[in-house]
Short mmCIF file of C-alpha atoms in Angstrom, two decimals:
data_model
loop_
_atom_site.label_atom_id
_atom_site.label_comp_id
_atom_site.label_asym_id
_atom_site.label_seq_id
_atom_site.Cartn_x
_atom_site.Cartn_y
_atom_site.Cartn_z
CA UNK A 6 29.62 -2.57 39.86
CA UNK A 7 29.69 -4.49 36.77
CA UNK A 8 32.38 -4.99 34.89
CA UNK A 9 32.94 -3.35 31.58
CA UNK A 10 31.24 -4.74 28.79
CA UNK A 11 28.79 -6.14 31.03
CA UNK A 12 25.86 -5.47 32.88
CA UNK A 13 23.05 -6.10 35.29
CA UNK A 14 20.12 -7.83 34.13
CA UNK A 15 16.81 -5.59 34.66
CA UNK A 16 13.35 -5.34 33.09
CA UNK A 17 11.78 -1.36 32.58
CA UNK A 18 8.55 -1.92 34.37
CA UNK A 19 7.68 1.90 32.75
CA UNK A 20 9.12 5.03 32.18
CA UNK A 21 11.66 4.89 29.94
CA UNK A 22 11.45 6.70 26.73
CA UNK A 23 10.51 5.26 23.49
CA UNK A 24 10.77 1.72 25.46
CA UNK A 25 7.96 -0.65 26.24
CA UNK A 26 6.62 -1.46 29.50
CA UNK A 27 7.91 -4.59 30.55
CA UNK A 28 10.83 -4.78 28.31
CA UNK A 29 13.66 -7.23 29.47
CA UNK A 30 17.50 -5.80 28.70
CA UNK A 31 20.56 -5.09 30.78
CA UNK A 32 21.56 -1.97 32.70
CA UNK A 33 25.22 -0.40 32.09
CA UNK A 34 26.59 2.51 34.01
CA UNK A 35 29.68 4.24 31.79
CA UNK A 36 30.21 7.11 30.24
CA UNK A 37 28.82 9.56 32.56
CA UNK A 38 25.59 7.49 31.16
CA UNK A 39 22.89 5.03 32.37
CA UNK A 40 21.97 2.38 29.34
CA UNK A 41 19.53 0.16 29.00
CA UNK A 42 20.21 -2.15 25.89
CA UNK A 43 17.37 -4.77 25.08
CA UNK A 44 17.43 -7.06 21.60
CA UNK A 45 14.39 -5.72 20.71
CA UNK A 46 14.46 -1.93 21.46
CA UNK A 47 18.03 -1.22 21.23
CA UNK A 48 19.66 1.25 23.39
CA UNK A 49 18.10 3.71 25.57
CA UNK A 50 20.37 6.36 28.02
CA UNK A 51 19.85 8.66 30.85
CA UNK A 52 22.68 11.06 31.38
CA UNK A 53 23.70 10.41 35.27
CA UNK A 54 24.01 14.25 35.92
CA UNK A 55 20.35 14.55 34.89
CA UNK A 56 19.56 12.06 37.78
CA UNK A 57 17.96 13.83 40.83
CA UNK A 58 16.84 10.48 42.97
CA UNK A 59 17.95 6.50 43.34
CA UNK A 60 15.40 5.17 45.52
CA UNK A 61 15.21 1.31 46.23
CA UNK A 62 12.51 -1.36 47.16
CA UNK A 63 11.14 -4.58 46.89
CA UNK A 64 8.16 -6.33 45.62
CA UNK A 65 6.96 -10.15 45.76
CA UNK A 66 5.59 -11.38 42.26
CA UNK A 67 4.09 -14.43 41.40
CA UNK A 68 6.21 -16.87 39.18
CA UNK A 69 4.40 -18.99 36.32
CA UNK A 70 1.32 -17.39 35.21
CA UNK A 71 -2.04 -18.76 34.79
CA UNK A 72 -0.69 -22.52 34.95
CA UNK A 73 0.49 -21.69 38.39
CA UNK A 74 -2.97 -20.53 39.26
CA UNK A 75 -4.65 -23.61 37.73
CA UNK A 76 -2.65 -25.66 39.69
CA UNK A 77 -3.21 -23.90 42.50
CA UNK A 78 -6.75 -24.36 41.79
CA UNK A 79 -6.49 -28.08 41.41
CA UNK A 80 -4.53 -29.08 44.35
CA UNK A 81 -6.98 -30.94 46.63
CA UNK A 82 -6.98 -29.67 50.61
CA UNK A 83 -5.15 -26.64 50.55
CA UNK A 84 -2.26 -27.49 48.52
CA UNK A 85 -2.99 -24.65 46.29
CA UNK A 86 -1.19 -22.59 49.05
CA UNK A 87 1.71 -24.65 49.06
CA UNK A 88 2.17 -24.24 45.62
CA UNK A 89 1.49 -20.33 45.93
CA UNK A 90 4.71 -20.22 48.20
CA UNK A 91 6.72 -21.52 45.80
CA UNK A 92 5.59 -19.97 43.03
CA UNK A 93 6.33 -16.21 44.22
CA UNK A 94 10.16 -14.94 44.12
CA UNK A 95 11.15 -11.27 45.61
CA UNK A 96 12.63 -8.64 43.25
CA UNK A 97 14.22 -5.45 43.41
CA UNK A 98 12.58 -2.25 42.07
CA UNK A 99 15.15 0.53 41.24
CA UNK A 100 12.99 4.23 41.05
CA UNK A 101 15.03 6.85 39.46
CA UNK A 102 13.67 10.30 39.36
CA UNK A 103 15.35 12.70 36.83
CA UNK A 104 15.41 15.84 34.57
CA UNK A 105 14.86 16.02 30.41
CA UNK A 106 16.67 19.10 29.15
CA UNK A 107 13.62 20.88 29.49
CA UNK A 108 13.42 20.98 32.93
CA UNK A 109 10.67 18.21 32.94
CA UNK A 110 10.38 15.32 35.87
CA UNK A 111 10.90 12.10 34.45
CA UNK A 112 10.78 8.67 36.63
CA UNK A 113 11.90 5.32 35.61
CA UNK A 114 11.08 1.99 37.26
CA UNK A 115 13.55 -0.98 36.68
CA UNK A 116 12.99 -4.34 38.15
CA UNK A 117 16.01 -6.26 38.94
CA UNK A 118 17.00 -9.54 40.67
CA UNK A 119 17.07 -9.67 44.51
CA UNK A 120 20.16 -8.08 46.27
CA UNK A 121 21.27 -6.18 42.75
CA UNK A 122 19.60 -3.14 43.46
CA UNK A 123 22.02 -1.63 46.08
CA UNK A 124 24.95 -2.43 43.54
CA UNK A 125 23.37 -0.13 40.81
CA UNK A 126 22.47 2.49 42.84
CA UNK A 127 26.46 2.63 43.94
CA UNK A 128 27.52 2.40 40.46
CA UNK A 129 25.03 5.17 39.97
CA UNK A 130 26.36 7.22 42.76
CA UNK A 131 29.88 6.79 42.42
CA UNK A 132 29.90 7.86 38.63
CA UNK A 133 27.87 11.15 39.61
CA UNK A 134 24.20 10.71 40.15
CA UNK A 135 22.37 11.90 43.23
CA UNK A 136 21.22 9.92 45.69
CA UNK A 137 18.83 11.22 48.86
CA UNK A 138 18.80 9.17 51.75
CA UNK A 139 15.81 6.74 51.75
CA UNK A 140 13.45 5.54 55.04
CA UNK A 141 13.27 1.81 55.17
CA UNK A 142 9.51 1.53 53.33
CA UNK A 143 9.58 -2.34 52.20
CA UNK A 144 7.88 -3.77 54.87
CA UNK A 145 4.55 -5.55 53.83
CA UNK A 146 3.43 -4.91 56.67
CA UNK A 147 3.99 -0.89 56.61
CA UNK A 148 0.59 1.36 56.65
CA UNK A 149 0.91 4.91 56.83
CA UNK A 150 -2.17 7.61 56.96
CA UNK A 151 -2.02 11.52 57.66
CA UNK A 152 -4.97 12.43 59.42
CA UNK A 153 -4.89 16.07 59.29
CA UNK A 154 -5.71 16.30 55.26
CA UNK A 155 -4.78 19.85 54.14
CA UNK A 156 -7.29 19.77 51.38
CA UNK A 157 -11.41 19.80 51.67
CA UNK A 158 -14.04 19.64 48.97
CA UNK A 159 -15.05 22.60 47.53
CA UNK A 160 -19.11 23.76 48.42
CA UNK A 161 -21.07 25.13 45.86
CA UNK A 162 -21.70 28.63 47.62
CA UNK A 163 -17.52 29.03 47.23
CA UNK A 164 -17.53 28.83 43.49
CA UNK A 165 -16.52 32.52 42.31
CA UNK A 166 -17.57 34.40 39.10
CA UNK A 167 -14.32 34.89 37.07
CA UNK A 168 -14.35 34.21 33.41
CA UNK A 169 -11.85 31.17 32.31
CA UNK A 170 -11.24 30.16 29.21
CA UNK A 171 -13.64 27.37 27.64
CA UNK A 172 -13.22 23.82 28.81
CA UNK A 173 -11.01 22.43 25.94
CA UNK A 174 -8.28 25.63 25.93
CA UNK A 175 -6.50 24.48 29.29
CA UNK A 176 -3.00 23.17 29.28
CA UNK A 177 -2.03 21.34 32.03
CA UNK A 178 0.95 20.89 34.49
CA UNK A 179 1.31 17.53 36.53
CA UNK A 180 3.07 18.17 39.78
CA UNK A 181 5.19 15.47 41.33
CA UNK A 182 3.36 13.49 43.93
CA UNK A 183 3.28 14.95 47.69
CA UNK A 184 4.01 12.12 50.02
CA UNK A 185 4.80 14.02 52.85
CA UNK A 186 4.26 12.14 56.10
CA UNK A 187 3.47 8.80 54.27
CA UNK A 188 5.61 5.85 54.17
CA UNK A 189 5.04 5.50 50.34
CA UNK A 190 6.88 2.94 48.66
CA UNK A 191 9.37 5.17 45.84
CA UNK A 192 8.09 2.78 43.40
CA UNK A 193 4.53 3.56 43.89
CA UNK A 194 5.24 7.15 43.78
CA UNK A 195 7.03 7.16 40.32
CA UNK A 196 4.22 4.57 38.70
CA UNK A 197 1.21 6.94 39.83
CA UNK A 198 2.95 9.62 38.69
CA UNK A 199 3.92 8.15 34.87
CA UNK A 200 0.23 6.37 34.57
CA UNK A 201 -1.28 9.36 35.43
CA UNK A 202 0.38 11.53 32.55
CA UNK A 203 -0.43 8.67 30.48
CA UNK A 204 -4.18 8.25 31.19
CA UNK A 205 -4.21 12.27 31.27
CA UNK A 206 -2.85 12.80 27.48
CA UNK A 207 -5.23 9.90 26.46
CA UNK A 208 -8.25 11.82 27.60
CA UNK A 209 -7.76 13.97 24.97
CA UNK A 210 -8.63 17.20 27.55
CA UNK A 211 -6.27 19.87 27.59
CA UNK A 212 -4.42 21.07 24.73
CA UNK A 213 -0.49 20.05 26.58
CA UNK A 214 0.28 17.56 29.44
CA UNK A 215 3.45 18.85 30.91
CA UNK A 216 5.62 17.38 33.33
CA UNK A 217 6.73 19.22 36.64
CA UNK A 218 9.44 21.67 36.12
CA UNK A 219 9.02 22.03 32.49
CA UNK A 220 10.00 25.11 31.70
CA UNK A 221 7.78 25.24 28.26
CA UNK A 222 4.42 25.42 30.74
CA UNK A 223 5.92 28.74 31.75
CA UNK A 224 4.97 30.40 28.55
CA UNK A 225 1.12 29.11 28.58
CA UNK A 226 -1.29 31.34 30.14
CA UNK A 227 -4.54 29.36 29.86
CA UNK A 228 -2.45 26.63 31.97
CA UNK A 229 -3.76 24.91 34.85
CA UNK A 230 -1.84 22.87 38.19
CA UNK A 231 -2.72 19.57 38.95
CA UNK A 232 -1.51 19.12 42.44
CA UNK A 233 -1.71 14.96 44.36
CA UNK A 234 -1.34 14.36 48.12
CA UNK A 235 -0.96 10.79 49.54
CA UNK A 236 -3.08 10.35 52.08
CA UNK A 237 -3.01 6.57 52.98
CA UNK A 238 -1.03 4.10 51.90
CA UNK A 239 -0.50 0.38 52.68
CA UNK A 240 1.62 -2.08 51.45
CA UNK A 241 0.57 -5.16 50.25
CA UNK A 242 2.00 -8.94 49.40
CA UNK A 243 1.38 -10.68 46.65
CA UNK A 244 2.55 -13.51 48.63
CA UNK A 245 0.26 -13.28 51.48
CA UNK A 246 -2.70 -12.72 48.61
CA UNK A 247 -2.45 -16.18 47.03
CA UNK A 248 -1.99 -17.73 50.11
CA UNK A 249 -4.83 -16.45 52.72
CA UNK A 250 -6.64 -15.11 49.53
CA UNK A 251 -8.11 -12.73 52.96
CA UNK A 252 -4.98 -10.48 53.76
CA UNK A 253 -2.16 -8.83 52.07
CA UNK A 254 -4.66 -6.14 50.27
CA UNK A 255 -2.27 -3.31 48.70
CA UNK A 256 -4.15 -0.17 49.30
CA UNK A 257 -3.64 3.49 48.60
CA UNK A 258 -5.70 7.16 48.75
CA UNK A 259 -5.03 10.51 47.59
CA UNK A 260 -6.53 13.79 47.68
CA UNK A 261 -5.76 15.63 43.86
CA UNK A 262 -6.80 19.38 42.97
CA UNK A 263 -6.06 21.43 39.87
CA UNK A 264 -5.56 24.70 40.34
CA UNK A 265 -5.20 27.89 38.20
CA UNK A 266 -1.56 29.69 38.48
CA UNK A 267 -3.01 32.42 40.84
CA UNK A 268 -4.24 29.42 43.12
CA UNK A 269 -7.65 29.77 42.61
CA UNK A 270 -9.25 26.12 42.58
CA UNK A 271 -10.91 24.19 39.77
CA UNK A 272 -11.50 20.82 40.90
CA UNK A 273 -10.76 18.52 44.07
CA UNK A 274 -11.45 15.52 45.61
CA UNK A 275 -10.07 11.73 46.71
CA UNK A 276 -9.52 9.23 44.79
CA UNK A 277 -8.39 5.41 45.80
CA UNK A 278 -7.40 2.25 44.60
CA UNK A 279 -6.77 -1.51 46.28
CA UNK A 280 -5.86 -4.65 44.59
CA UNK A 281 -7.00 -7.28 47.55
CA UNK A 282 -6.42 -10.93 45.24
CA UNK A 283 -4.59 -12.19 42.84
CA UNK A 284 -2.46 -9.36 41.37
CA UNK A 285 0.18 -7.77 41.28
CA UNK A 286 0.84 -4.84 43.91
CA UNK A 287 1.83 -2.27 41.17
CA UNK A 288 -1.71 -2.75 39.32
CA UNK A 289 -2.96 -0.41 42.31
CA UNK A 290 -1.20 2.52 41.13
CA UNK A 291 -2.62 2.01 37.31
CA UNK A 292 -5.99 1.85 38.72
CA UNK A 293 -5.73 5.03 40.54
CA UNK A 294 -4.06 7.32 37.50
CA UNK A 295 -7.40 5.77 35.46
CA UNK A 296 -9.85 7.15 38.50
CA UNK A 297 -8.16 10.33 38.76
CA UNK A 298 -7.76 10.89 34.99
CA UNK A 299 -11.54 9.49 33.92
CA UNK A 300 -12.99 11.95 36.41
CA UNK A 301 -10.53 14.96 35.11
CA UNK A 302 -11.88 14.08 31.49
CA UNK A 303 -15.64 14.32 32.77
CA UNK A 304 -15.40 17.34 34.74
CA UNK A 305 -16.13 20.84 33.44
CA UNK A 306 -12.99 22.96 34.38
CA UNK A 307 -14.25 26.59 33.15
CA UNK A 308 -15.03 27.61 36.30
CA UNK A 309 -12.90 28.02 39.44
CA UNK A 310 -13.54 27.87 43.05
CA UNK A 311 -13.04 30.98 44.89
CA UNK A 312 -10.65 30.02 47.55
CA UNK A 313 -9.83 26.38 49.55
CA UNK A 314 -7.14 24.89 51.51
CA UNK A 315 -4.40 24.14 48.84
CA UNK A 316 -2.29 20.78 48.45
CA UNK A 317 1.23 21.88 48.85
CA UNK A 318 3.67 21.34 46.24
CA UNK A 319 6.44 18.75 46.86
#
């Protein structure tokens, strides 16, 4: 743990409250409190009894920006791949999942030097957050699929004749992300989940976006369930990207459905995203919140289906 009065460099890749993505600071644990302190944001904290998860991983980034890649570019018979080795350095990614004192699912996604990340999630644990254990889900190379999907589109003859409320009146409740039976990266699983809420509240749709577990979306009645299931995921380099420019794609499907509260089904389908060059792996997880919240914005939700094999809740 650091000591007092000091603290572990990190950089908020997104998440945090009232703090910009990409935001470089330090990291704290005292107090019964985690704090992030950055010279142009100030101080942020997460109480550590609030904290429900401290999941770890690692991601390969490219060092340099677009003068790397010019030179890379430049170098005459390949060298541009000798350059791309040296030019990428391995990170930790911290994920913390935790509760607002509403009830509502938060997640947080630090990035922190190589080999630090296992020291903050002990100082974590030892001053009182929760930690679950964690499968080993690093690997590049790791590519997971369930088979079996639970959930099926929705024909046309199923669609039943109840009366919902205009398209416009709904509120909405994001579920956390179901990655049961896939070996999803944790960081993956928090950044879909915050991009999603994001590109959801920007269409502008429903008249609330709330979070899982907030206990406000109890009191709605025109509210509606949005429910995500992982149903392939593989892990992709950075790394390999730049250097074979053919392999290390980072790839990743889901099947989503919003339901009413009795279960009766409003919308469904898959949605996927890939980022196969230059890149990094994380952008895969912004461009599948936009597909899933673009086609939410363009659908017409006034009418539900009358039954269909349901995505389970996490």
């Amino acid at each position: 743990m650091a000591e007092k009065g000091s603290g572990f460099p990190a950089t908020v890749v997104l998440g945090l409250p009232d703090t910009r993505p990409n935001t470089s600071g330090s990291l704290t644990v005292e107090g019964g409190l985690l704090r992030f302190e950055s010279s142009k944001q100030g101080i942020r904290a997460i109480p550590l009894s609030s904290i429900q998860e401290v999941l770890l991983s690692q991601q390969d980034k490219q060092m340099g920006g677009t003068p790397t890649k010019l030179g890379k570019a430049a170098a005459p018979y390949g060298g541009g791949r000798v350059v791309s080795l040296f030019a990428h350095k391995k990170y930790d990614e911290v994920s913390l999942v935790y509760r607002d004192e509403g009830g509502g699912i938060h997640g947080v996604l630090f990035e922190v030097p190589e080999g630090q990340g296992v020291k903050i999630r002990d100082a974590l644990v030892n001053n009182g957050a929760r930690a679950t254990p964690q499968e080993n889900n690093g690997s590049e190379h790791a590519k997971s699929e369930v088979r079996d999907a639970s959930v099926q589109p929705v024909a046309a003859d199923q669609k039943s004749g109840s009366t919902l409320p205009a398209d416009g009146n709904w509120n909405l409740q994001v579920e956390e992300l179901d990655s049961s039976g896939v070996n999803l990266d944790p960081a993956f699983r928090v950044a879909i989940y915050e991009e999603l809420l994001a590109g959801l509240e920007k269409t502008n749709k429903f008249e609330h976006v709330y979070r899982s577990g907030d206990r406000q979306a109890e009191t709605k009645d025109n509210l509606l369930i949005l429910k995500m299931s992982v149903r392939e995921f593989e892990a992709g380099s950075e790394t390999k990207r730049a250097v074979t420019t053919v392999a290390g794609a980072t790839k990743i499907k889901v099947q989503y459905q919003i339901q009413t509260r009795d279960g009766r089904v409003v919308k469904d389908g898959l949605a996927d995203a890939k980022v196969r060059f230059f890149g990094n792996n994380m952008k895969a997880t912004h461009k599948l919140a936009n597909k899933v919240a673009d086609v939410i914005k363009n659908s017409k939700l006034a009418e539900p289906a009358a039954s269909a094999p349901q995505v389970a809740s996490k």
